[in-house]
Amino acid sequence: MKGIVFTKFFEMIEEEKGYDLVDTIIEEVKPDSGGSYTAVGTYDHSEIVALIVSYAKHTGQNVSDVLKDFGKYLFDVFYNNYSSFFNPNHTAFDFLKSIDNYIHIEVAKLYPDAQLPRFKTEEPQKGTLVMTYVSTRKMADLAYGLIEKTLQHFQEEKSIIMENVEAGGSVVKFTIS
Ligand code: HEM
């Protein structure tokens, strides 16, 4: 997982709970990498999972909710750091459809070692977008938060239904309508 995900996760904790909690969870998790992440580095995915689980424990939240909140936070990070991926004429659906066939492809060019999910998209009827998330990293809750914030960003009021297609969370269907 790219270091930017770790540094932004710590930034979110610092803003919401203060830097001491960042120290506490690093102390507790003792990541193999040592816990000092740089935005351009690449680290084992299991480290972010362990840090999220530890943070959830300290704040009394469940892990799903932490991932969803972090997804919303990351949306703003992406909007501020990668503004070229945002087309002012796009709708929320245009943007969401562009993740798999454009944005994540460009991200993979920038960071050849990035581990990105795949999304299959279809519009079974007007006003409904079905996105199927596929990733062995099982971070569909992060995707949920990113999609939720996308809808807010484009000021579109829509509901999101999330369903496991495969037990365990490596294939998850989002119906946005
Ligand atoms: C400008 C917009 C976006 C940019 C620049 C971007 C970029 C990235 C980057 C850099 C990573 C980390 C890859 C790694 O650590 O190796 C990532 C992961 C991820 N992205 Fe995107 N992304 C964007 C939008 C979205 C949106 C809107 C969604 C949700 C629909 C999404 C879903 C995910 C998920 C779930 C992951 C975690 C890895 C996984 O589940 O396999 N991304 N993205």
Coordinates of N, CA, C and O in Angstrom, one line a residue, residues 100 118-122 130-134:
D100 N -12.1 3.3 -12.8 CA -11.5 2.1 -13.3 C -10.8 2.3 -14.7 O -9.8 1.7 -15.0
R118 N -10.3 -3.2 -8.7 CA -11.0 -3.1 -10.0 C -12.4 -2.8 -9.7 O -13.0 -3.2 -8.7
F119 N -13.0 -2.0 -10.6 CA -14.5 -1.7 -10.6 C -15.1 -2.0 -11.9 O -14.7 -1.5 -12.9
K120 N -16.1 -2.9 -11.9 CA -16.9 -3.1 -13.1 C -18.2 -2.2 -12.9 O -18.8 -2.2 -11.9
T121 N -18.5 -1.4 -14.0 CA -19.7 -0.6 -13.8 C -20.7 -0.8 -14.8 O -20.4 -1.2 -16.0
E122 N -22.0 -0.7 -14.5 CA -23.1 -0.8 -15.4 C -24.2 0.0 -15.0 O -24.4 0.3 -13.8
V130 N -24.5 0.6 -11.0 CA -24.0 -0.5 -10.2 C -22.5 -0.7 -10.4 O -22.0 -0.7 -11.5
M131 N -21.8 -0.6 -9.3 CA -20.3 -0.7 -9.3 C -19.9 -2.0 -8.6 O -20.3 -2.1 -7.4
T132 N -19.2 -2.9 -9.2 CA -18.7 -4.1 -8.5 C -17.2 -3.9 -8.2 O -16.4 -3.8 -9.1
Y133 N -17.0 -3.9 -6.9 CA -15.6 -3.8 -6.4 C -14.9 -5.1 -6.3 O -15.5 -6.1 -5.8
V134 N -13.7 -5.2 -6.8 CA -13.0 -6.5 -6.8 C -11.6 -6.2 -6.3 O -10.8 -5.4 -6.9

